[in-house]
């Protein structure tokens, strides 16, 4: 797998990176995700939910304000805090086509280094 970060140190949000951080994202961006899913359920026109989708993206990538428990959540911060473990987990997910079952060791190491709460 190529580097999980770009030239300025921002995590590249590949499916493997997002799947690896999914539990953190789910907890910290819950409100934005629920609003987006409700919008999609209420209106089948994808264009009607672009703003809600952008809010989810901003929360995950920290381009806007995402109140996450008692602190701002940034995918970059998560990666900086647990670089080795997150890269190992994302690399495993990448090489195993996002199959969680094949990456439980790396997941355990990552979640130990970067607890969910």
PDB file of C-alpha atoms in Angstrom:
ATOM      1  CA  UNK A   1       0.000   0.000   0.000  1.00  0.00           C
ATOM      2  CA  UNK A   2       1.216   3.486  -0.791  1.00  0.00           C
ATOM      3  CA  UNK A   3       1.571   5.991   2.030  1.00  0.00           C
ATOM      4  CA  UNK A   4      -1.588   6.589   4.046  1.00  0.00           C
ATOM      5  CA  UNK A   5      -0.831  10.337   4.133  1.00  0.00           C
ATOM      6  CA  UNK A   6      -0.349  12.996   1.484  1.00  0.00           C
ATOM      7  CA  UNK A   7       2.605  15.377   1.135  1.00  0.00           C
ATOM      8  CA  UNK A   8       1.364  17.684   3.917  1.00  0.00           C
ATOM      9  CA  UNK A   9       0.637  14.878   6.372  1.00  0.00           C
ATOM     10  CA  UNK A  10      -3.136  14.672   5.897  1.00  0.00           C
ATOM     11  CA  UNK A  11      -4.491  11.104   5.870  1.00  0.00           C
ATOM     12  CA  UNK A  12      -5.692  10.061   2.433  1.00  0.00           C
ATOM     13  CA  UNK A  13      -9.278   8.915   3.008  1.00  0.00           C
ATOM     14  CA  UNK A  14      -9.054   5.617   1.122  1.00  0.00           C
ATOM     15  CA  UNK A  15     -11.599   2.946   1.930  1.00  0.00           C
ATOM     16  CA  UNK A  16      -8.989   1.106   4.022  1.00  0.00           C
ATOM     17  CA  UNK A  17      -8.212   4.224   6.100  1.00  0.00           C
ATOM     18  CA  UNK A  18     -11.894   5.052   6.583  1.00  0.00           C
ATOM     19  CA  UNK A  19     -12.780   1.456   7.440  1.00  0.00           C
ATOM     20  CA  UNK A  20      -9.916   1.362   9.962  1.00  0.00           C
ATOM     21  CA  UNK A  21     -11.142   4.565  11.603  1.00  0.00           C
ATOM     22  CA  UNK A  22     -14.832   3.663  11.245  1.00  0.00           C
ATOM     23  CA  UNK A  23     -15.526   3.112  14.957  1.00  0.00           C
ATOM     24  CA  UNK A  24     -13.933   6.462  15.825  1.00  0.00           C
ATOM     25  CA  UNK A  25     -15.829   8.171  13.009  1.00  0.00           C
ATOM     26  CA  UNK A  26     -19.115   6.543  14.039  1.00  0.00           C
ATOM     27  CA  UNK A  27     -18.793   7.805  17.581  1.00  0.00           C
ATOM     28  CA  UNK A  28     -17.582  11.273  16.810  1.00  0.00           C
ATOM     29  CA  UNK A  29     -19.659  12.046  13.718  1.00  0.00           C
ATOM     30  CA  UNK A  30     -22.836  10.285  14.796  1.00  0.00           C
ATOM     31  CA  UNK A  31     -25.127  13.309  14.494  1.00  0.00           C
ATOM     32  CA  UNK A  32     -23.950  14.184  11.006  1.00  0.00           C
ATOM     33  CA  UNK A  33     -24.237  10.557   9.855  1.00  0.00           C
ATOM     34  CA  UNK A  34     -27.772  10.196  11.236  1.00  0.00           C
ATOM     35  CA  UNK A  35     -28.909  13.444   9.586  1.00  0.00           C
ATOM     36  CA  UNK A  36     -27.468  12.281   6.256  1.00  0.00           C
ATOM     37  CA  UNK A  37     -29.119   8.848   6.493  1.00  0.00           C
ATOM     38  CA  UNK A  38     -32.466  10.414   7.431  1.00  0.00           C
ATOM     39  CA  UNK A  39     -32.229  12.766   4.468  1.00  0.00           C
ATOM     40  CA  UNK A  40     -31.519   9.870   2.108  1.00  0.00           C
ATOM     41  CA  UNK A  41     -34.431   7.906   3.550  1.00  0.00           C
ATOM     42  CA  UNK A  42     -36.827  10.852   3.269  1.00  0.00           C
ATOM     43  CA  UNK A  43     -35.849  11.894  -0.258  1.00  0.00           C
ATOM     44  CA  UNK A  44     -34.566   9.506  -2.961  1.00  0.00           C
ATOM     45  CA  UNK A  45     -33.112  12.440  -4.938  1.00  0.00           C
ATOM     46  CA  UNK A  46     -29.367  12.335  -4.114  1.00  0.00           C
ATOM     47  CA  UNK A  47     -29.034  16.030  -4.918  1.00  0.00           C
ATOM     48  CA  UNK A  48     -31.240  16.917  -1.921  1.00  0.00           C
ATOM     49  CA  UNK A  49     -28.727  15.423   0.533  1.00  0.00           C
ATOM     50  CA  UNK A  50     -25.484  16.928  -0.795  1.00  0.00           C
ATOM     51  CA  UNK A  51     -25.289  19.414   2.070  1.00  0.00           C
ATOM     52  CA  UNK A  52     -25.793  16.668   4.673  1.00  0.00           C
ATOM     53  CA  UNK A  53     -23.136  14.547   2.938  1.00  0.00           C
ATOM     54  CA  UNK A  54     -20.754  17.508   3.002  1.00  0.00           C
ATOM     55  CA  UNK A  55     -21.347  17.879   6.736  1.00  0.00           C
ATOM     56  CA  UNK A  56     -20.338  14.245   7.251  1.00  0.00           C
ATOM     57  CA  UNK A  57     -17.201  14.785   5.158  1.00  0.00           C
ATOM     58  CA  UNK A  58     -16.317  17.966   7.087  1.00  0.00           C
ATOM     59  CA  UNK A  59     -16.716  16.144  10.374  1.00  0.00           C
ATOM     60  CA  UNK A  60     -14.472  13.284   9.290  1.00  0.00           C
ATOM     61  CA  UNK A  61     -11.825  15.460   7.692  1.00  0.00           C
ATOM     62  CA  UNK A  62     -12.230  18.292  10.241  1.00  0.00           C
ATOM     63  CA  UNK A  63     -12.711  21.037   7.695  1.00  0.00           C
ATOM     64  CA  UNK A  64     -15.627  22.361   9.701  1.00  0.00           C
ATOM     65  CA  UNK A  65     -16.603  22.170  13.290  1.00  0.00           C
ATOM     66  CA  UNK A  66     -17.540  18.717  14.450  1.00  0.00           C
ATOM     67  CA  UNK A  67     -18.266  18.602  18.161  1.00  0.00           C
ATOM     68  CA  UNK A  68     -17.061  15.227  19.229  1.00  0.00           C
ATOM     69  CA  UNK A  69     -17.661  14.423  22.846  1.00  0.00           C
ATOM     70  CA  UNK A  70     -15.526  17.055  24.518  1.00  0.00           C
ATOM     71  CA  UNK A  71     -12.987  17.754  21.784  1.00  0.00           C
ATOM     72  CA  UNK A  72     -12.698  18.350  18.086  1.00  0.00           C
ATOM     73  CA  UNK A  73     -12.038  15.187  16.129  1.00  0.00           C
ATOM     74  CA  UNK A  74      -9.661  15.155  13.230  1.00  0.00           C
ATOM     75  CA  UNK A  75      -8.708  12.176  11.151  1.00  0.00           C
ATOM     76  CA  UNK A  76      -5.247  13.739  10.970  1.00  0.00           C
ATOM     77  CA  UNK A  77      -5.042  13.880  14.782  1.00  0.00           C
ATOM     78  CA  UNK A  78      -6.076  10.247  15.074  1.00  0.00           C
ATOM     79  CA  UNK A  79      -3.386   9.279  12.576  1.00  0.00           C
ATOM     80  CA  UNK A  80      -0.729  11.376  14.331  1.00  0.00           C
ATOM     81  CA  UNK A  81      -1.593   9.882  17.706  1.00  0.00           C
ATOM     82  CA  UNK A  82      -1.412   6.253  16.531  1.00  0.00           C
ATOM     83  CA  UNK A  83       0.563   6.403  13.286  1.00  0.00           C
ATOM     84  CA  UNK A  84       2.192   2.977  13.406  1.00  0.00           C
ATOM     85  CA  UNK A  85      -0.929   1.127  14.531  1.00  0.00           C
ATOM     86  CA  UNK A  86      -3.311   2.956  12.194  1.00  0.00           C
ATOM     87  CA  UNK A  87      -0.997   2.413   9.213  1.00  0.00           C
ATOM     88  CA  UNK A  88      -0.669  -1.289  10.057  1.00  0.00           C
ATOM     89  CA  UNK A  89      -4.443  -1.661  10.387  1.00  0.00           C
ATOM     90  CA  UNK A  90      -5.195   0.321   7.207  1.00  0.00           C
ATOM     91  CA  UNK A  91      -2.486  -1.625   5.352  1.00  0.00           C
ATOM     92  CA  UNK A  92      -3.997  -4.923   6.459  1.00  0.00           C
ATOM     93  CA  UNK A  93      -7.467  -3.745   5.407  1.00  0.00           C
ATOM     94  CA  UNK A  94      -6.092  -2.640   2.049  1.00  0.00           C
ATOM     95  CA  UNK A  95      -4.328  -5.932   1.372  1.00  0.00           C
ATOM     96  CA  UNK A  96      -7.341  -7.952   2.522  1.00  0.00           C
ATOM     97  CA  UNK A  97      -9.993  -5.956   0.645  1.00  0.00           C
ATOM     98  CA  UNK A  98     -11.470  -4.390   3.783  1.00  0.00           C
ATOM     99  CA  UNK A  99     -12.155  -7.748   5.476  1.00  0.00           C
ATOM    100  CA  UNK A 100     -12.254  -6.983   9.209  1.00  0.00           C
ATOM    101  CA  UNK A 101     -11.994 -10.673  10.141  1.00  0.00           C
ATOM    102  CA  UNK A 102      -8.531 -10.908   8.565  1.00  0.00           C
ATOM    103  CA  UNK A 103      -7.198  -7.877  10.461  1.00  0.00           C
ATOM    104  CA  UNK A 104      -8.310  -8.459  14.055  1.00  0.00           C
ATOM    105  CA  UNK A 105      -4.745  -8.352  15.452  1.00  0.00           C
ATOM    106  CA  UNK A 106      -4.057  -4.981  13.839  1.00  0.00           C
ATOM    107  CA  UNK A 107      -7.489  -3.737  14.924  1.00  0.00           C
ATOM    108  CA  UNK A 108      -6.776  -4.746  18.535  1.00  0.00           C
ATOM    109  CA  UNK A 109      -3.384  -2.989  18.470  1.00  0.00           C
ATOM    110  CA  UNK A 110      -4.921   0.158  16.960  1.00  0.00           C
ATOM    111  CA  UNK A 111      -7.810   0.285  19.410  1.00  0.00           C
ATOM    112  CA  UNK A 112      -5.409  -0.271  22.313  1.00  0.00           C
ATOM    113  CA  UNK A 113      -3.253   2.676  21.171  1.00  0.00           C
ATOM    114  CA  UNK A 114      -6.213   4.884  20.271  1.00  0.00           C
ATOM    115  CA  UNK A 115      -9.109   3.921  22.550  1.00  0.00           C
ATOM    116  CA  UNK A 116     -12.616   4.747  21.377  1.00  0.00           C
ATOM    117  CA  UNK A 117     -13.387   6.856  24.430  1.00  0.00           C
TER     118      UNK A 117
END
